[in-house]
Tab-separated table of C-alpha atoms in Angstrom:
chain	number	residue	atom	x	y	z
A	1	GLU	CA	-32.447	-56.493	27.839
A	2	PRO	CA	-32.840	-56.278	32.016
A	3	GLU	CA	-34.935	-60.280	32.389
A	4	VAL	CA	-37.084	-61.290	35.582
A	5	THR	CA	-34.900	-64.755	36.624
A	6	GLN	CA	-36.687	-67.406	39.333
A	7	THR	CA	-35.251	-70.413	41.307
A	8	PRO	CA	-35.090	-73.523	41.070
A	9	SER	CA	-36.126	-74.020	37.884
A	10	HIS	CA	-37.479	-77.774	39.083
A	11	GLN	CA	-38.836	-78.087	42.378
A	12	VAL	CA	-39.966	-81.268	43.742
A	13	THR	CA	-41.455	-82.149	46.920
A	14	GLN	CA	-43.013	-84.263	48.964
A	15	MET	CA	-46.598	-83.443	50.008
A	16	GLY	CA	-47.137	-81.660	53.721
A	17	GLN	CA	-43.661	-79.493	53.195
A	18	GLU	CA	-42.895	-76.073	52.664
A	19	VAL	CA	-41.284	-74.465	49.516
A	20	ILE	CA	-40.091	-71.338	48.910
A	21	LEU	CA	-40.107	-69.945	45.364
A	22	ARG	CA	-37.471	-67.574	44.356
A	23	CYS	CA	-37.788	-64.489	41.976
A	24	VAL	CA	-35.713	-61.633	41.065
A	25	PRO	CA	-37.540	-59.139	39.279
A	26	ILE	CA	-36.475	-56.292	36.882
A	27	SER	CA	-35.478	-53.637	38.926
A	28	ASN	CA	-36.409	-50.520	39.030
A	29	HIS	CA	-40.436	-52.488	38.087
A	30	LEU	CA	-43.065	-51.543	40.761
A	31	TYR	CA	-45.359	-54.042	40.870
A	32	PHE	CA	-45.265	-57.679	40.979
A	33	TYR	CA	-46.726	-61.558	40.451
A	34	TRP	CA	-47.001	-64.670	40.857
A	35	TYR	CA	-49.297	-66.608	38.505
A	36	ARG	CA	-49.696	-71.086	37.864
A	37	GLN	CA	-50.068	-73.306	35.373
A	38	ILE	CA	-51.366	-76.173	35.577
A	39	LEU	CA	-50.012	-78.387	33.388
A	40	GLY	CA	-52.530	-77.744	29.940
A	41	GLN	CA	-54.174	-75.286	31.663
A	42	LYS	CA	-54.166	-71.971	31.328
A	43	VAL	CA	-52.833	-69.117	33.791
A	44	GLU	CA	-54.162	-68.634	35.748
A	45	PHE	CA	-52.762	-65.367	38.531
A	46	LEU	CA	-52.587	-65.753	41.654
A	47	VAL	CA	-52.019	-62.204	43.533
A	48	SER	CA	-49.777	-58.815	42.789
A	49	PHE	CA	-47.486	-56.926	45.297
A	50	TYR	CA	-47.790	-53.189	44.736
A	51	ASN	CA	-45.744	-50.827	47.999
A	52	ASN	CA	-44.505	-53.228	50.055
A	53	GLU	CA	-48.292	-55.225	50.196
A	54	ILE	CA	-50.524	-57.139	48.290
A	55	SER	CA	-52.204	-55.510	46.483
A	56	GLU	CA	-54.763	-58.160	44.926
A	57	LYS	CA	-55.339	-61.942	45.350
A	58	SER	CA	-57.621	-64.829	43.813
A	59	GLU	CA	-59.712	-67.185	45.151
A	60	ILE	CA	-56.675	-70.088	44.646
A	61	PHE	CA	-54.034	-67.831	47.502
A	62	ASP	CA	-55.152	-68.652	49.947
A	63	ASP	CA	-54.141	-68.958	53.793
A	64	GLN	CA	-51.115	-71.587	52.978
A	65	PHE	CA	-49.878	-69.524	50.166
A	66	SER	CA	-48.067	-65.957	51.328
A	67	VAL	CA	-45.307	-63.228	49.156
A	68	GLU	CA	-42.497	-61.351	50.560
A	69	ARG	CA	-39.491	-58.921	49.123
A	70	PRO	CA	-37.291	-59.284	51.907
A	71	ASP	CA	-35.370	-57.159	50.542
A	72	GLY	CA	-35.659	-54.989	48.037
A	73	SER	CA	-34.752	-57.089	45.248
A	74	ASN	CA	-36.174	-60.556	45.601
A	75	PHE	CA	-39.282	-61.203	45.738
A	76	THR	CA	-41.349	-65.033	46.892
A	77	LEU	CA	-43.601	-67.399	47.183
A	78	LYS	CA	-44.345	-69.640	49.928
A	79	ILE	CA	-46.391	-73.025	49.763
A	80	ARG	CA	-46.606	-72.849	53.517
A	81	SER	CA	-48.053	-77.105	53.382
A	82	THR	CA	-48.039	-78.307	49.980
A	83	LYS	CA	-50.960	-79.757	48.922
A	84	LEU	CA	-50.996	-82.295	44.554
A	85	GLU	CA	-53.133	-80.587	42.950
A	86	ASP	CA	-50.332	-77.406	43.776
A	87	SER	CA	-48.321	-79.205	41.107
A	88	ALA	CA	-48.028	-76.827	38.860
A	89	MET	CA	-45.171	-73.883	36.602
A	90	TYR	CA	-45.500	-71.275	39.268
A	91	PHE	CA	-44.789	-68.586	36.818
A	92	CYS	CA	-43.414	-64.795	38.715
A	93	ALA	CA	-44.015	-61.289	36.490
A	94	SER	CA	-42.919	-57.477	37.309
A	95	ARG	CA	-44.565	-54.521	35.611
A	96	PRO	CA	-42.986	-50.818	35.870
A	97	GLY	CA	-44.928	-48.120	37.463
A	98	THR	CA	-45.704	-46.531	34.488
A	99	SER	CA	-45.364	-47.353	30.654
A	100	GLU	CA	-47.334	-46.885	27.780
A	101	TYR	CA	-48.169	-51.156	27.169
A	102	ASN	CA	-48.526	-51.931	30.507
A	103	GLU	CA	-47.110	-55.235	29.601
A	104	GLN	CA	-45.977	-57.743	32.538
A	105	PHE	CA	-42.468	-59.282	32.473
A	106	PHE	CA	-42.471	-62.854	32.939
A	107	GLY	CA	-40.501	-64.999	34.381
A	108	PRO	CA	-38.871	-68.577	32.755
A	109	GLY	CA	-41.022	-69.852	35.529
A	110	THR	CA	-40.744	-72.843	38.029
A	111	ARG	CA	-42.232	-76.514	37.817
A	112	LEU	CA	-43.527	-77.301	41.530
A	113	THR	CA	-44.005	-81.415	41.520
A	114	VAL	CA	-46.117	-82.419	44.788
A	115	LEU	CA	-45.126	-85.983	46.108
B	1	SER	CA	-67.946	-64.004	37.074
B	2	GLN	CA	-65.627	-63.352	34.220
B	3	LYS	CA	-64.763	-65.509	31.404
B	4	ILE	CA	-61.831	-65.388	28.609
B	5	GLU	CA	-63.817	-67.307	25.706
B	6	GLN	CA	-59.836	-68.495	22.760
B	7	ASN	CA	-60.653	-71.079	19.921
B	8	SER	CA	-59.644	-74.587	21.917
B	9	GLU	CA	-58.787	-75.241	18.620
B	10	ALA	CA	-55.287	-75.810	17.363
B	11	LEU	CA	-54.875	-73.162	14.224
B	12	ASN	CA	-52.767	-74.686	10.924
B	13	ILE	CA	-52.958	-72.400	8.342
B	14	GLN	CA	-49.391	-72.698	5.321
B	15	GLU	CA	-46.278	-69.940	6.018
B	16	GLY	CA	-47.333	-66.671	3.803
B	17	LYS	CA	-50.743	-66.743	4.808
B	18	THR	CA	-52.974	-64.481	7.369
B	19	ALA	CA	-53.170	-66.588	10.965
B	20	THR	CA	-56.499	-64.767	12.598
B	21	LEU	CA	-57.288	-65.504	16.272
B	22	THR	CA	-60.639	-64.679	18.118
B	23	CYS	CA	-60.986	-64.136	21.871
B	24	ASN	CA	-64.695	-63.559	23.067
B	25	TYR	CA	-64.611	-62.171	27.004
B	26	THR	CA	-68.233	-62.305	28.913
B	27	ASN	CA	-69.510	-60.252	32.432
B	28	TYR	CA	-66.259	-58.666	32.087
B	29	SER	CA	-64.854	-54.441	30.879
B	30	PRO	CA	-61.415	-54.463	30.924
B	31	ALA	CA	-59.370	-51.400	30.401
B	32	TYR	CA	-57.095	-52.908	28.531
B	33	LEU	CA	-56.679	-56.020	25.940
B	34	GLN	CA	-53.530	-57.442	26.020
B	35	TRP	CA	-52.305	-60.604	23.250
B	36	TYR	CA	-49.403	-63.012	24.970
B	37	ARG	CA	-47.184	-65.503	23.321
B	38	GLN	CA	-46.606	-68.756	25.082
B	39	ASP	CA	-43.660	-71.232	23.951
B	40	PRO	CA	-43.716	-74.824	25.660
B	41	GLY	CA	-42.372	-74.813	28.460
B	42	ARG	CA	-42.064	-70.923	29.231
B	43	GLY	CA	-43.553	-68.332	30.684
B	44	PRO	CA	-45.587	-65.749	28.608
B	45	VAL	CA	-44.226	-63.130	26.254
B	46	PHE	CA	-46.432	-59.162	25.976
B	47	LEU	CA	-47.232	-58.798	22.063
B	48	LEU	CA	-49.438	-56.231	22.131
B	49	LEU	CA	-52.174	-54.040	24.027
B	50	ILE	CA	-55.119	-51.962	23.189
B	51	ARG	CA	-57.147	-50.495	25.098
B	52	GLU	CA	-60.894	-49.971	25.344
B	53	ASN	CA	-61.552	-47.132	23.424
B	54	GLU	CA	-59.182	-48.030	20.351
B	55	LYS	CA	-60.383	-50.106	17.713
B	56	GLU	CA	-57.074	-51.551	16.164
B	57	LYS	CA	-53.594	-51.593	16.600
B	58	ARG	CA	-50.864	-52.556	15.101
B	59	LYS	CA	-46.818	-53.473	15.469
B	60	GLU	CA	-45.294	-54.618	12.789
B	61	ARG	CA	-46.306	-57.758	11.090
B	62	LEU	CA	-49.915	-57.754	14.228
B	63	LYS	CA	-52.926	-56.665	14.061
B	64	VAL	CA	-55.791	-56.535	17.160
B	65	THR	CA	-58.555	-55.524	17.327
B	66	PHE	CA	-61.791	-54.782	19.680
B	67	ASP	CA	-65.190	-53.942	19.636
B	68	THR	CA	-66.324	-53.449	23.131
B	69	THR	CA	-69.720	-54.048	22.096
B	70	LEU	CA	-68.984	-57.199	20.695
B	71	LYS	CA	-66.707	-58.204	24.272
B	72	GLN	CA	-64.832	-59.292	20.780
B	73	SER	CA	-60.857	-58.645	20.268
B	74	LEU	CA	-58.852	-60.082	16.886
B	75	PHE	CA	-55.759	-61.121	16.376
B	76	HIS	CA	-54.157	-61.517	13.020
B	77	ILE	CA	-50.588	-62.425	12.190
B	78	THR	CA	-50.111	-61.570	8.190
B	79	ALA	CA	-46.914	-63.300	6.065
B	80	SER	CA	-47.094	-65.513	9.099
B	81	GLN	CA	-44.061	-68.258	9.035
B	82	PRO	CA	-42.614	-71.343	11.094
B	83	ALA	CA	-41.466	-69.350	13.266
B	84	ASP	CA	-44.993	-68.131	14.166
B	85	SER	CA	-46.146	-71.341	16.032
B	86	ALA	CA	-46.664	-71.114	19.238
B	87	THR	CA	-50.125	-70.687	21.911
B	88	TYR	CA	-51.411	-67.247	22.008
B	89	LEU	CA	-53.436	-66.631	24.787
B	90	CYS	CA	-55.855	-62.756	24.857
B	91	ALA	CA	-55.269	-60.843	28.627
B	92	LEU	CA	-58.053	-58.932	30.485
B	93	PHE	CA	-56.618	-56.545	31.982
B	94	ASP	CA	-57.604	-53.579	34.816
B	95	GLY	CA	-55.340	-51.193	34.724
B	96	GLY	CA	-53.839	-51.634	38.236
B	97	PHE	CA	-52.972	-54.715	39.461
B	98	LYS	CA	-54.793	-58.121	38.151
B	99	THR	CA	-54.950	-59.239	34.809
B	100	ILE	CA	-57.123	-62.804	33.582
B	101	PHE	CA	-55.729	-65.123	30.677
B	102	GLY	CA	-57.460	-67.280	28.634
B	103	ALA	CA	-57.078	-70.443	27.722
B	104	GLY	CA	-55.238	-69.597	24.856
B	105	THR	CA	-54.987	-70.572	21.167
B	106	ARG	CA	-52.932	-72.851	19.305
B	107	LEU	CA	-50.753	-71.683	16.155
B	108	PHE	CA	-49.085	-73.820	13.345
B	109	VAL	CA	-47.712	-72.369	10.783
B	110	LYS	CA	-46.822	-75.086	8.191
B	111	ALA	CA	-43.930	-74.780	5.592
């Protein structure tokens, strides 16, 4: 069964460094998302991506964040200058263009630790 | 601002009983309400969706109700099993690009 994959599973970085989190959505899906979940807290929407552009973003998704779909396969989230409070689990999700349930398929997540 | 409230306390039930989880929301008129399951350290897994014009939806042992007047959804697991132990997330979906998740309710099913 197709699934969303994410790499790396765990990323440790120093404050101020840039990180790129990678995702491979399910092929033929058209909508792509990034979420984060700080330990013990709720899943928070960051950004959605459709038709090669950002369709919606939250207040969390400031100028330090960017997304890209460079090759029609990968979907990346870049954090330019990480802060301690960026430490969280980051989930990628994808959704088909048409679906009875509009369900999103989530990846296993990347745990980002900022020291 | 939009707000979703789920029971913050864990729900402990005996195997075989029906678990009922509550989701209340304010300042929002979602096109869809979804329920997801999340296990520790894993991504959410979609379970059910109910549309704003639907009152009830069933899937195997799962049942969801949606009351847009009360702004509330109830999620039921009948004949619960220890394998149902997880955190269950309520999510409001606008039909397009944004989904808002509740904090979730932890369910423990004892054998």
